[in-house]
PDB file of C-alpha atoms in Angstrom:
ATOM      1  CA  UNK A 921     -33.578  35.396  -6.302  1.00 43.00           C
ATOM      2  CA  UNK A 922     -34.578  32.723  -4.695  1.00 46.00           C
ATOM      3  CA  UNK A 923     -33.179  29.657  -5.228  1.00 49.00           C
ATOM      4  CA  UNK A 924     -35.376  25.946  -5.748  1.00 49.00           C
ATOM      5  CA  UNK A 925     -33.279  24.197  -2.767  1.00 52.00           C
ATOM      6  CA  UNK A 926     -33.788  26.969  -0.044  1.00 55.00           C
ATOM      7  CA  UNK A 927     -37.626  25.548   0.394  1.00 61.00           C
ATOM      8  CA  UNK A 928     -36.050  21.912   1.785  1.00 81.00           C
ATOM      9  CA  UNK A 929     -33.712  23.439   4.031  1.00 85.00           C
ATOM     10  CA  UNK A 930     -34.611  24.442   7.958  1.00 91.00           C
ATOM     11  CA  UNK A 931     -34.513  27.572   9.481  1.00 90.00           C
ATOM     12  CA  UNK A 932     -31.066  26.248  10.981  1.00 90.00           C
ATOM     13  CA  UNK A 933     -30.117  25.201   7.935  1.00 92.00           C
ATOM     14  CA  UNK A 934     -30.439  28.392   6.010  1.00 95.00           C
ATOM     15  CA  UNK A 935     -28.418  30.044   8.734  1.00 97.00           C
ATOM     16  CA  UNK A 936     -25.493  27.356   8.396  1.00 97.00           C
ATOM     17  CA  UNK A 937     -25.929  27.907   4.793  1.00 97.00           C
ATOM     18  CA  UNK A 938     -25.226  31.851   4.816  1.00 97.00           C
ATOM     19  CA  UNK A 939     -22.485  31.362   7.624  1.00 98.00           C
ATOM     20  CA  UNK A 940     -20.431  28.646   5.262  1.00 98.00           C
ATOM     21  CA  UNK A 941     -20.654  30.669   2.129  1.00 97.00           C
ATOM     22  CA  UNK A 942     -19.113  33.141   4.341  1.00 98.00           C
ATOM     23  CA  UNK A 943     -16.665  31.761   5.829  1.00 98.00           C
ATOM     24  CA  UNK A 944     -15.669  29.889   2.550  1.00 97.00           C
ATOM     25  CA  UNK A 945     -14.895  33.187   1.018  1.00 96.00           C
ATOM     26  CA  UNK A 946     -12.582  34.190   4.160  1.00 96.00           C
ATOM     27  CA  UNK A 947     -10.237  30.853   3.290  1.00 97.00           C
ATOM     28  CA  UNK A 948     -12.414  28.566   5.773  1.00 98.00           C
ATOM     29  CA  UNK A 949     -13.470  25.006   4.728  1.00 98.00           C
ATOM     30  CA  UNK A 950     -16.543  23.625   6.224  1.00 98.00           C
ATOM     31  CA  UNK A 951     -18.681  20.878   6.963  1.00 98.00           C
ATOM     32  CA  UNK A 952     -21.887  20.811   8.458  1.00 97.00           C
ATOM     33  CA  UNK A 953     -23.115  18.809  11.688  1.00 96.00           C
ATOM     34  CA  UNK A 954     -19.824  17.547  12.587  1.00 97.00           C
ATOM     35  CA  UNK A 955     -19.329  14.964  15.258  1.00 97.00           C
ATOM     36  CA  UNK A 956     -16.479  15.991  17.211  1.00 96.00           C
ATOM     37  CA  UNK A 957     -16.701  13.434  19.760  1.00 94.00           C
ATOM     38  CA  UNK A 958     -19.356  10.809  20.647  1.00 94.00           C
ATOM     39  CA  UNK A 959     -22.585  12.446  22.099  1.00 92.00           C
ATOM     40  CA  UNK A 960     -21.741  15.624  20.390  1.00 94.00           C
ATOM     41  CA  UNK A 961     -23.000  17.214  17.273  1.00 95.00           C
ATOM     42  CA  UNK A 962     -22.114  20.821  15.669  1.00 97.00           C
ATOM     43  CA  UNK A 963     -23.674  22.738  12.974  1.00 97.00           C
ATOM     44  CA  UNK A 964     -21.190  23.860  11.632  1.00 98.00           C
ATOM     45  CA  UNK A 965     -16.843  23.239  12.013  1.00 98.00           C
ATOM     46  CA  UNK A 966     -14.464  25.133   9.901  1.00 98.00           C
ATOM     47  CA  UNK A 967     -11.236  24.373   9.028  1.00 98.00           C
ATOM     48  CA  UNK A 968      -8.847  28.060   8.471  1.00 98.00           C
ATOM     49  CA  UNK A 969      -6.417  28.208   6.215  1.00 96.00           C
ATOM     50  CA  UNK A 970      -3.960  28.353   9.093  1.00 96.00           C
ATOM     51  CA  UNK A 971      -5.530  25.251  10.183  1.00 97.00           C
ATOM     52  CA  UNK A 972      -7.249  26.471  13.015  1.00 98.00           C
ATOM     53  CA  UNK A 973     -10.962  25.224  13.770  1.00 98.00           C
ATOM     54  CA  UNK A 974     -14.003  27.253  15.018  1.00 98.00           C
ATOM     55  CA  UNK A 975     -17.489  26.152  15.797  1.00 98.00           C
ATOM     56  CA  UNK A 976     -20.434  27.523  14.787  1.00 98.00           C
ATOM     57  CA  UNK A 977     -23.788  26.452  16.418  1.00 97.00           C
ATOM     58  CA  UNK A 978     -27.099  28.176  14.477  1.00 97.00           C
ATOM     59  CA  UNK A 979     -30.232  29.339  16.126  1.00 96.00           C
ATOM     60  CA  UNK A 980     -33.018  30.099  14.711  1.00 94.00           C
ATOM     61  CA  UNK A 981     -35.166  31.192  17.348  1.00 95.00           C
ATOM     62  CA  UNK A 982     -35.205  31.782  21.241  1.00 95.00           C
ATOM     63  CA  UNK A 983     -36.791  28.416  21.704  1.00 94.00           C
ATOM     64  CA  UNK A 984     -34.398  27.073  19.813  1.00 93.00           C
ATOM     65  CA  UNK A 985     -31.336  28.352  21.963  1.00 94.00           C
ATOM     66  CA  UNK A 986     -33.043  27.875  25.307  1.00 92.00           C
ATOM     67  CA  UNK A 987     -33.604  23.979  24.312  1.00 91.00           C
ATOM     68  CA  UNK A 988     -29.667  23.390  23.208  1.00 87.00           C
ATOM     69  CA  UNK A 989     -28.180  22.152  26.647  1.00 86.00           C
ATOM     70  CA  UNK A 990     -25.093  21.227  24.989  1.00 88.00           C
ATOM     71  CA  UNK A 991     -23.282  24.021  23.609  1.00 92.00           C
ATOM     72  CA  UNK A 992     -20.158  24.208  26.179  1.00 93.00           C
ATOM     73  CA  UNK A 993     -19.633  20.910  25.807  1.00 94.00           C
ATOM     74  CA  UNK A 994     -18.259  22.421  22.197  1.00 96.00           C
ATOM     75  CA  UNK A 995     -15.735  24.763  23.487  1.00 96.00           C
ATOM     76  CA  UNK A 996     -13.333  22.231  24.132  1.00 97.00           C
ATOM     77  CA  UNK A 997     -13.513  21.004  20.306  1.00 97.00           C
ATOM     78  CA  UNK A 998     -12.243  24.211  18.709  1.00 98.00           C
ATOM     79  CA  UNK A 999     -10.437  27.378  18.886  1.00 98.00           C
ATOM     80  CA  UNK A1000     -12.835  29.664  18.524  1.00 98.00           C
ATOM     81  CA  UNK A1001     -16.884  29.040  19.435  1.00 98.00           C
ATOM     82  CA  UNK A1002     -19.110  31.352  17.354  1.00 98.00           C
ATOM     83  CA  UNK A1003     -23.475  31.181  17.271  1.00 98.00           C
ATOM     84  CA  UNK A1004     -25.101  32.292  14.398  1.00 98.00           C
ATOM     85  CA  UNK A1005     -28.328  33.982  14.077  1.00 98.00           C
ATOM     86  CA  UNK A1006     -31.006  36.220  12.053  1.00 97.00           C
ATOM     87  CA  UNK A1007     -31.503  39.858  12.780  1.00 97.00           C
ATOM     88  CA  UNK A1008     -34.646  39.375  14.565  1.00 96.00           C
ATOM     89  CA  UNK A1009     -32.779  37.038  17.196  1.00 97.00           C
ATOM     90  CA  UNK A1010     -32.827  38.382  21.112  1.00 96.00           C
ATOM     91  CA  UNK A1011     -28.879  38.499  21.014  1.00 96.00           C
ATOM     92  CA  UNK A1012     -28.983  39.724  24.885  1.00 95.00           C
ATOM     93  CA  UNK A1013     -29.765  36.197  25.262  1.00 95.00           C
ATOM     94  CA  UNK A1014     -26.503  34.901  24.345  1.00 96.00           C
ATOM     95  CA  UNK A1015     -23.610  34.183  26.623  1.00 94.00           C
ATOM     96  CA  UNK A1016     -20.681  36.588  27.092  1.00 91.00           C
ATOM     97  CA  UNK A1017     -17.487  35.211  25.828  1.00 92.00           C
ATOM     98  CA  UNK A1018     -18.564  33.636  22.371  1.00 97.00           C
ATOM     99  CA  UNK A1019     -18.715  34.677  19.007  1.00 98.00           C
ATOM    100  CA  UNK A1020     -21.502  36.077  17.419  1.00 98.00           C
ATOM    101  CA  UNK A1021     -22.411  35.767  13.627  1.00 98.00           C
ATOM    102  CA  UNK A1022     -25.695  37.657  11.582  1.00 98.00           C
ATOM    103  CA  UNK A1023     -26.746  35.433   8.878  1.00 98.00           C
ATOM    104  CA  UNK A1024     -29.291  34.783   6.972  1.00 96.00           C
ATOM    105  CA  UNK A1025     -29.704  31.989   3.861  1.00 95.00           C
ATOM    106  CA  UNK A1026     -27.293  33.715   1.698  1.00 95.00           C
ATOM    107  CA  UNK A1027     -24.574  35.488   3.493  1.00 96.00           C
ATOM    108  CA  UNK A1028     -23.037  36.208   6.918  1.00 97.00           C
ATOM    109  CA  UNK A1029     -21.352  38.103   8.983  1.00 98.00           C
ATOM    110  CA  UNK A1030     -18.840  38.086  12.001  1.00 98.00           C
ATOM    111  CA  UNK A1031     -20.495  40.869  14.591  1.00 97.00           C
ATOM    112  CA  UNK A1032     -18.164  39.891  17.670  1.00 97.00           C
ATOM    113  CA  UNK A1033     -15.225  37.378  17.416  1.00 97.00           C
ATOM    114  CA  UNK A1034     -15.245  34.226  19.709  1.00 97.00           C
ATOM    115  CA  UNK A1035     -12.138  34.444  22.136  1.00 97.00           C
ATOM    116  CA  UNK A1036      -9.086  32.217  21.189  1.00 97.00           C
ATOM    117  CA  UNK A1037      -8.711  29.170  23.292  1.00 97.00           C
ATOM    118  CA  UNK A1038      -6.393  27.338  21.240  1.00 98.00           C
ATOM    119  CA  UNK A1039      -6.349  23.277  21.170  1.00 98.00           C
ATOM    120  CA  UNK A1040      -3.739  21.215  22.275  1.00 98.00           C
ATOM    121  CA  UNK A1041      -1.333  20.126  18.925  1.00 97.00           C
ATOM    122  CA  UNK A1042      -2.736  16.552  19.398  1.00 96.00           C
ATOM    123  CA  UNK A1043      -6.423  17.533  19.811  1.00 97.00           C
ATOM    124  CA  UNK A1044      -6.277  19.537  16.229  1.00 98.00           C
ATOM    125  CA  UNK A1045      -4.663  16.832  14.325  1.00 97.00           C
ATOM    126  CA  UNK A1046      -6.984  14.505  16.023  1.00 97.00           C
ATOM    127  CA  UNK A1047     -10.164  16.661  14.976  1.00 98.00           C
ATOM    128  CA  UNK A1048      -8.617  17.448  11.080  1.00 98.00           C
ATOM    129  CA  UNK A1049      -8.173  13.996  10.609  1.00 98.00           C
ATOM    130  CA  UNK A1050     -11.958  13.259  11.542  1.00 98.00           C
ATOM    131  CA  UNK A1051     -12.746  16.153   9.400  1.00 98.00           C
ATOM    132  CA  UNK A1052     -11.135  15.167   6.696  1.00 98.00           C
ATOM    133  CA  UNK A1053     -13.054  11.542   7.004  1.00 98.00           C
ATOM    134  CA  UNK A1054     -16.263  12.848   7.622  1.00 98.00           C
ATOM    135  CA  UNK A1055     -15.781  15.320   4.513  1.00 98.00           C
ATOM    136  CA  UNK A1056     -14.305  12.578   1.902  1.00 98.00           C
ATOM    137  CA  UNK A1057     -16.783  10.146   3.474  1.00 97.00           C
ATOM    138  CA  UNK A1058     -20.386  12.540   2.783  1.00 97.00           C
ATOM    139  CA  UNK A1059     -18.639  13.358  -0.982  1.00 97.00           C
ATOM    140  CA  UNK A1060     -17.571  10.067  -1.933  1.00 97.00           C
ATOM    141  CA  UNK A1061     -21.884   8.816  -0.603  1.00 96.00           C
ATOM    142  CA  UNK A1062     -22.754  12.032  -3.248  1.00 95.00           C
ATOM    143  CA  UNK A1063     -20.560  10.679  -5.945  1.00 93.00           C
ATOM    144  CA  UNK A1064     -20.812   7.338  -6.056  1.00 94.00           C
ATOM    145  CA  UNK A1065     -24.495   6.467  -4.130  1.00 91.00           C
ATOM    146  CA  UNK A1066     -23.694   2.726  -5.245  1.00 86.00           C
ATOM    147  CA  UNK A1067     -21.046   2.433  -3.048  1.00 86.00           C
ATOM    148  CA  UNK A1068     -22.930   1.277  -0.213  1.00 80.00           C
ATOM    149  CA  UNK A1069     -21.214   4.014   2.455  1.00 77.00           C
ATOM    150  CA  UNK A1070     -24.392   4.566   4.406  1.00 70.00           C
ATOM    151  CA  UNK A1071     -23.046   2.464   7.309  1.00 65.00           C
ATOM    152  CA  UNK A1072     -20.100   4.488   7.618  1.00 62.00           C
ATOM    153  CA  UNK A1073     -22.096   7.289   8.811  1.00 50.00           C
TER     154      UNK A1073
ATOM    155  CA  UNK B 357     -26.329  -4.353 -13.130  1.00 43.00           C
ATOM    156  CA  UNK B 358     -24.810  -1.529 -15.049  1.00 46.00           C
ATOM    157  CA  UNK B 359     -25.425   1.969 -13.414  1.00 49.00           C
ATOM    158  CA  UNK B 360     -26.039   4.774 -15.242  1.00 49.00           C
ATOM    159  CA  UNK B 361     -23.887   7.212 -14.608  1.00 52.00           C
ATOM    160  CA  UNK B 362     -20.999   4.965 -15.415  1.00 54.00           C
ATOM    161  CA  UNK B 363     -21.184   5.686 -18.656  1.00 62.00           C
ATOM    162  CA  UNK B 364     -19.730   9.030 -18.065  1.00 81.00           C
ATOM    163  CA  UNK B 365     -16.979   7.704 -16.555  1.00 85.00           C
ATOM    164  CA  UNK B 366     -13.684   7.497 -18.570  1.00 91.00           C
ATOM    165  CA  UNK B 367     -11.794   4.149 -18.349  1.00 90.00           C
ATOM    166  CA  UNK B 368      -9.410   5.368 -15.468  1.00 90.00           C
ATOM    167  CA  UNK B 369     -11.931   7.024 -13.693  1.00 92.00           C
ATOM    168  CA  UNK B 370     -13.937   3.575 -13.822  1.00 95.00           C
ATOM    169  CA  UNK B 371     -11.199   2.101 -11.901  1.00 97.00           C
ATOM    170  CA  UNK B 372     -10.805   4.573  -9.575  1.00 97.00           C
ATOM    171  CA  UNK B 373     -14.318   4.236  -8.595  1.00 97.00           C
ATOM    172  CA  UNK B 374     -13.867   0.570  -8.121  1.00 97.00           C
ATOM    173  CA  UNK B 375     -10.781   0.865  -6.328  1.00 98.00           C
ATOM    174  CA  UNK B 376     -12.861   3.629  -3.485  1.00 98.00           C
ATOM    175  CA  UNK B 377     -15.418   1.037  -3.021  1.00 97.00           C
ATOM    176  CA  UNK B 378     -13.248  -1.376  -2.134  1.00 98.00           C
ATOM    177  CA  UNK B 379     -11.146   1.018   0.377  1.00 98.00           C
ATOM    178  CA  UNK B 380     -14.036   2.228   2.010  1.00 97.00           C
ATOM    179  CA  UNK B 381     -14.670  -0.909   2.637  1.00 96.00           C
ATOM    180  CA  UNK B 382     -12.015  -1.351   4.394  1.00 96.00           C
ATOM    181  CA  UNK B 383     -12.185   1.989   6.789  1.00 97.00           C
ATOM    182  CA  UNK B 384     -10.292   4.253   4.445  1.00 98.00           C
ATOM    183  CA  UNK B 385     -11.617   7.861   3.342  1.00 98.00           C
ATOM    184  CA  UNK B 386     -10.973   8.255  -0.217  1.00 98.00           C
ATOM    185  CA  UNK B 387     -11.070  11.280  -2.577  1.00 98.00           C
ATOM    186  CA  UNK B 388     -10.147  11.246  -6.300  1.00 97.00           C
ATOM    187  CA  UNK B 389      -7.687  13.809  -8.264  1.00 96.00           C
ATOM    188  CA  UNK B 390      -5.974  15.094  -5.149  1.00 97.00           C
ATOM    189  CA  UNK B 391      -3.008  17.610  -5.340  1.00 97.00           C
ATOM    190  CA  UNK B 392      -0.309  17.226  -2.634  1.00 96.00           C
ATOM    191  CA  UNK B 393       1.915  19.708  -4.008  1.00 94.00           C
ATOM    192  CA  UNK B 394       2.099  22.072  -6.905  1.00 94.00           C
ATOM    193  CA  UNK B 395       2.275  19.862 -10.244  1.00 92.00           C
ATOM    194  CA  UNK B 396       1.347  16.953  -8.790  1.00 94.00           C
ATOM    195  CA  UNK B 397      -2.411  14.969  -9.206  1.00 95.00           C
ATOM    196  CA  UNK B 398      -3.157  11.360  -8.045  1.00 97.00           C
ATOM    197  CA  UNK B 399      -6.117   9.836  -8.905  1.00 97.00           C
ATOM    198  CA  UNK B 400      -6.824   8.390  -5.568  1.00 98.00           C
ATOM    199  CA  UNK B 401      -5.744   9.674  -2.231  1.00 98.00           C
ATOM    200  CA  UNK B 402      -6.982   6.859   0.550  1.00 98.00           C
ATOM    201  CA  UNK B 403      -6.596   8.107   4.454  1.00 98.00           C
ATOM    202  CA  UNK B 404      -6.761   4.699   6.226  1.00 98.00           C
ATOM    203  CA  UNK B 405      -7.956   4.250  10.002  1.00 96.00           C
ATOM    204  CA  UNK B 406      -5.016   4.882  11.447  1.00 96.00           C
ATOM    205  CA  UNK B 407      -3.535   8.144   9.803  1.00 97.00           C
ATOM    206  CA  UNK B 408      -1.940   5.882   6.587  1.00 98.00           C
ATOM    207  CA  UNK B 409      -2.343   7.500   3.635  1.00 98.00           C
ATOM    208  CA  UNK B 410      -1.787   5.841   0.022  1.00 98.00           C
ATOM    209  CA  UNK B 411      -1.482   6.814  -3.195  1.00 98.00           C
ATOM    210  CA  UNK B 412      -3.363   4.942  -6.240  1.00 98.00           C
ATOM    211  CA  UNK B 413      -2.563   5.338  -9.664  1.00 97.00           C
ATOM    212  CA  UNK B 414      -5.005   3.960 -12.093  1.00 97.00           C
ATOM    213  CA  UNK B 415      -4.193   3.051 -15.551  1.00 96.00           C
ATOM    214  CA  UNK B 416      -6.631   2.095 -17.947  1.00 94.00           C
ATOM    215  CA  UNK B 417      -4.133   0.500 -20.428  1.00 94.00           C
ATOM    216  CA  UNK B 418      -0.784  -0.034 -21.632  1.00 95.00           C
ATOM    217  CA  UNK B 419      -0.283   3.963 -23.414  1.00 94.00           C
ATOM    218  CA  UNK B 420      -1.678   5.381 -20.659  1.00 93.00           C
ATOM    219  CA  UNK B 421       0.545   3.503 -17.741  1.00 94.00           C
ATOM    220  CA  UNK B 422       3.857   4.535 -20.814  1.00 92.00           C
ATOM    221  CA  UNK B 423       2.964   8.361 -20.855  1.00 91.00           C
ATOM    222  CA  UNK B 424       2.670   8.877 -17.082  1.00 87.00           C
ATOM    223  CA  UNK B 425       6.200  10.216 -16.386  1.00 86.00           C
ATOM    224  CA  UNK B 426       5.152  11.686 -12.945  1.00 88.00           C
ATOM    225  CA  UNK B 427       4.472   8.554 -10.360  1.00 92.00           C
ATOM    226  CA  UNK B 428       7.992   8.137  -8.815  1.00 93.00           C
ATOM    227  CA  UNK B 429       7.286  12.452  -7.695  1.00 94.00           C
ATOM    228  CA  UNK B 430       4.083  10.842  -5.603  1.00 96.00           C
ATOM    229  CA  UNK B 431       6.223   8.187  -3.535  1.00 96.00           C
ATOM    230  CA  UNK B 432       7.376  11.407  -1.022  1.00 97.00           C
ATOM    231  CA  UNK B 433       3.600  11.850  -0.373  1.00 97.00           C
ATOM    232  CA  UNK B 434       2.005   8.777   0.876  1.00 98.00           C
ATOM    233  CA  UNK B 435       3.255   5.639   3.060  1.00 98.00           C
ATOM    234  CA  UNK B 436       1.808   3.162   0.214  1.00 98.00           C
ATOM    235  CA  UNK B 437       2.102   3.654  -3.145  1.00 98.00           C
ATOM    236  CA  UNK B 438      -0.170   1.149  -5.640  1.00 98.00           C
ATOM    237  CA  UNK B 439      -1.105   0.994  -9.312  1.00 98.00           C
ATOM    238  CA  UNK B 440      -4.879   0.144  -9.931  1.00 98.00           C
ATOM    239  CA  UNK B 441      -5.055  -1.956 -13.233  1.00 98.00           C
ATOM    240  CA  UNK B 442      -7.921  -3.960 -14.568  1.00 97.00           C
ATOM    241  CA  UNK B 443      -7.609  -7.723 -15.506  1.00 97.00           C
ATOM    242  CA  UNK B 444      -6.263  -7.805 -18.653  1.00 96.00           C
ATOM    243  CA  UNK B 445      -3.524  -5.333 -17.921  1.00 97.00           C
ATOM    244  CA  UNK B 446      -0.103  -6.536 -19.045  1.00 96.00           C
ATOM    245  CA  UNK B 447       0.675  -6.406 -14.835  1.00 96.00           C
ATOM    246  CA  UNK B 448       4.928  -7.000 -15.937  1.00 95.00           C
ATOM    247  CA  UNK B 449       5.140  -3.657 -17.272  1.00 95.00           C
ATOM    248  CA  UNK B 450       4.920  -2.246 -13.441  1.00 96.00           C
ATOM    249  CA  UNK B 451       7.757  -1.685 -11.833  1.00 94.00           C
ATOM    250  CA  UNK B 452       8.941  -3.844  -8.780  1.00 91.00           C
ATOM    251  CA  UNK B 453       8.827  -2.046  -5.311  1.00 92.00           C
ATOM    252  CA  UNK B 454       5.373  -0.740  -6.149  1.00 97.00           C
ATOM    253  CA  UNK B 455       1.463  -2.232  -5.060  1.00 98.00           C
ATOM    254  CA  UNK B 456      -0.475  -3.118  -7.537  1.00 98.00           C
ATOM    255  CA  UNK B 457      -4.708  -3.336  -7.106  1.00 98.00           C
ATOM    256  CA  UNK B 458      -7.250  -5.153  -9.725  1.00 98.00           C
ATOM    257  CA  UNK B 459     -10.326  -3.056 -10.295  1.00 98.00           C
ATOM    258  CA  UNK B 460     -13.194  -2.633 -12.479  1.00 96.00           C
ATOM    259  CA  UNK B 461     -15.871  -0.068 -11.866  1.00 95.00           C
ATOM    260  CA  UNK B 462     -17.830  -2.097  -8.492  1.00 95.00           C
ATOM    261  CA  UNK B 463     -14.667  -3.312  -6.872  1.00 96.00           C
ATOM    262  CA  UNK B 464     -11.368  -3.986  -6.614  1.00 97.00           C
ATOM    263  CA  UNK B 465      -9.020  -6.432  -4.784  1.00 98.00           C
ATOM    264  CA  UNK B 466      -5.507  -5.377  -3.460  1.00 98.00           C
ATOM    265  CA  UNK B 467      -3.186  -8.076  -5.304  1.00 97.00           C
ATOM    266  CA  UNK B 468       0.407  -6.950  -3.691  1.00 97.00           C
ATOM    267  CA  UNK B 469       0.553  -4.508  -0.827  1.00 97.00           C
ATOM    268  CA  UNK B 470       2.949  -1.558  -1.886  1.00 97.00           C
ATOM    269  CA  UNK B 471       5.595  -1.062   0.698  1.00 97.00           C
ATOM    270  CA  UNK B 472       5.656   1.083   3.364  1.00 97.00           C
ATOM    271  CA  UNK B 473       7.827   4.597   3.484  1.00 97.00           C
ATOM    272  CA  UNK B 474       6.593   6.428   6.235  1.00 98.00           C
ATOM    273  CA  UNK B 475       5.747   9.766   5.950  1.00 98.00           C
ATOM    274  CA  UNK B 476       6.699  12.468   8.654  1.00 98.00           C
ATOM    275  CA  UNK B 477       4.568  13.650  11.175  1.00 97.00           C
ATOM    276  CA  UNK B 478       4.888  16.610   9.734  1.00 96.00           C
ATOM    277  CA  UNK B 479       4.199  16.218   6.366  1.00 97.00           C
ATOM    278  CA  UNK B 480       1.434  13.634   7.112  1.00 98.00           C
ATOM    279  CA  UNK B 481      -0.182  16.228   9.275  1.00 97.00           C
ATOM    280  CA  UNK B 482      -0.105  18.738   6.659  1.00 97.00           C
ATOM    281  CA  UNK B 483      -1.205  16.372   4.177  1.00 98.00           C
ATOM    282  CA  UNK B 484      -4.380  15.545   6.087  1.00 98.00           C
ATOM    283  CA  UNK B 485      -5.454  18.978   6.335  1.00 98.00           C
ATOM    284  CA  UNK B 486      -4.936  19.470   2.743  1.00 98.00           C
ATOM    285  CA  UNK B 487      -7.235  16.409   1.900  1.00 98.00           C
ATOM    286  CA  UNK B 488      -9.642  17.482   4.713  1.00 98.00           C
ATOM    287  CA  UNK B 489     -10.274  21.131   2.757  1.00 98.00           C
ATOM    288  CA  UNK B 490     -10.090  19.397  -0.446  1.00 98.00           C
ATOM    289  CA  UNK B 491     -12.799  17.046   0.351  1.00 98.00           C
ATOM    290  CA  UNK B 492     -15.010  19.776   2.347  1.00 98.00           C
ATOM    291  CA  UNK B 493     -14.114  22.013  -0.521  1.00 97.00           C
ATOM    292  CA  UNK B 494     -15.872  19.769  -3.159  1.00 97.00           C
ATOM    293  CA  UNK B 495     -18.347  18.596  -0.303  1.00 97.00           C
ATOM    294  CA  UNK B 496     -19.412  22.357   0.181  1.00 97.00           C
ATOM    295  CA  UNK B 497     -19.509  23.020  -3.502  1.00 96.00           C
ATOM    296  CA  UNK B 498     -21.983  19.823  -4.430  1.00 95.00           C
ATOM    297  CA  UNK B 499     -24.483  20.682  -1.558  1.00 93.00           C
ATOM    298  CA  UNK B 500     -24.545  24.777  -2.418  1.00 94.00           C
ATOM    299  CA  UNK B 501     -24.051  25.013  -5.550  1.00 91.00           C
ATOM    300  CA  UNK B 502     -24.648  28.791  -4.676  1.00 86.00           C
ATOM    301  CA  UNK B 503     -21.703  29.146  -2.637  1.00 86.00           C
ATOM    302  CA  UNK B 504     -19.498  30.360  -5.871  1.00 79.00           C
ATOM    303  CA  UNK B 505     -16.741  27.914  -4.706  1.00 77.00           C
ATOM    304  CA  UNK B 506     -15.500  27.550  -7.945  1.00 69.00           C
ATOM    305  CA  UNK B 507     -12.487  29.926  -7.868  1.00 65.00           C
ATOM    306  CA  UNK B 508     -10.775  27.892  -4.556  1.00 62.00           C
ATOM    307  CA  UNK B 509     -10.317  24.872  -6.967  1.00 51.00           C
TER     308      UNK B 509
END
């Protein structure tokens, strides 16, 4: 079934989509495009219910990963750096040493794990506590759209 | 101008919405009906710019500020605690040691600051990962309505 929203969403989108209902069901919490730190901007971060955070960065196409320049820059903002693509994406493409993820708009699934590289203890709090901002701050602009948040970005 | 959605909005959840506004404005990340710990559920959780969090209790009127026999259980888990009132709240009822805020549903205006009882790192740290997974949690569950969040609460 295809549902009314899927049509407004990107082919990123849909992939970030499938990969957060999946990772929801394994305990994670997510948020989508996620500023770790200034510059930077992640399609997905998830937040484990040991409270460790992995990145996932969604490709929808070989143009698409050739044009992302950024993506080590993310290691150093999470535990565990995963990409996510469809089934039609080159994988041989994609660095050794990082996660891989099959999705599509609906579901997901871990092929390879992303190698542990934990953060520092003051780095995770750091990076929960701007999670939890950025996630009360996007809810509290979809509850209460009078509230005049859009400055808080 | 009235909004329309306040109308679905009980009298304590009026004030609550006043007393976010107002917050945010001030830097804080706010989410309503937030459990720290089994049993417990405060109306407004508020994680300020520099790791504070506070607790806000919002009574709509006299009965309900007498049945509430649960507030002095949310002074372990926040460095501010305040009651949220509106105008015409008989304000002597409250007890001393406590901060009390005047809202209505647009705004609100912090009247007496409530005292601060640090939290420990540890338990602040813990807290802030609960309110970042509540937040995402809800966040997740308003933008994919499709994820079947429902069960994580």
């Amino acid at each position: 079934m295809d549902l009314p929203v899927t049509s407004d969403l990107m082919p990123g989108q849909l992939l970030a989509r499938g990969v957060c209902r999946h990772l929801a069901g394994h305990g994670f919490a997510v948020i989508e495009e996620f500023v770790p730190d200034r510059g930077l901007r992640v399609d997905v971060m998830a937040l484990g219910p040991k409270g460790e955070l992995w990145v996932v960065e969604c490709k929808s196409s070989r143009a698409d990963y050739m044009s992302d320049g950024k993506w080590q820059g993310y290691l150093d903002w999470c535990d565990r750096y995963f990409w996510a693509v469809d089934q039609d994406f080159p994988t041989e493409l994609l660095p050794e040493g990082t996660g891989l993820i099959i999705a599509d708009g609906y579901d997901a699934e871990i092929l390879r794990m992303g190698p542990e590289d934990k953060l520092a203890a003051a780095r995770r709090n750091k990076l929960i506590r701007k999670f939890a901002v950025h996630a009360a701050r996007r809810l509290h602009g979809l509850r209460d759209p009078g509230a005049g948040l859009e400055h808080l970005g």
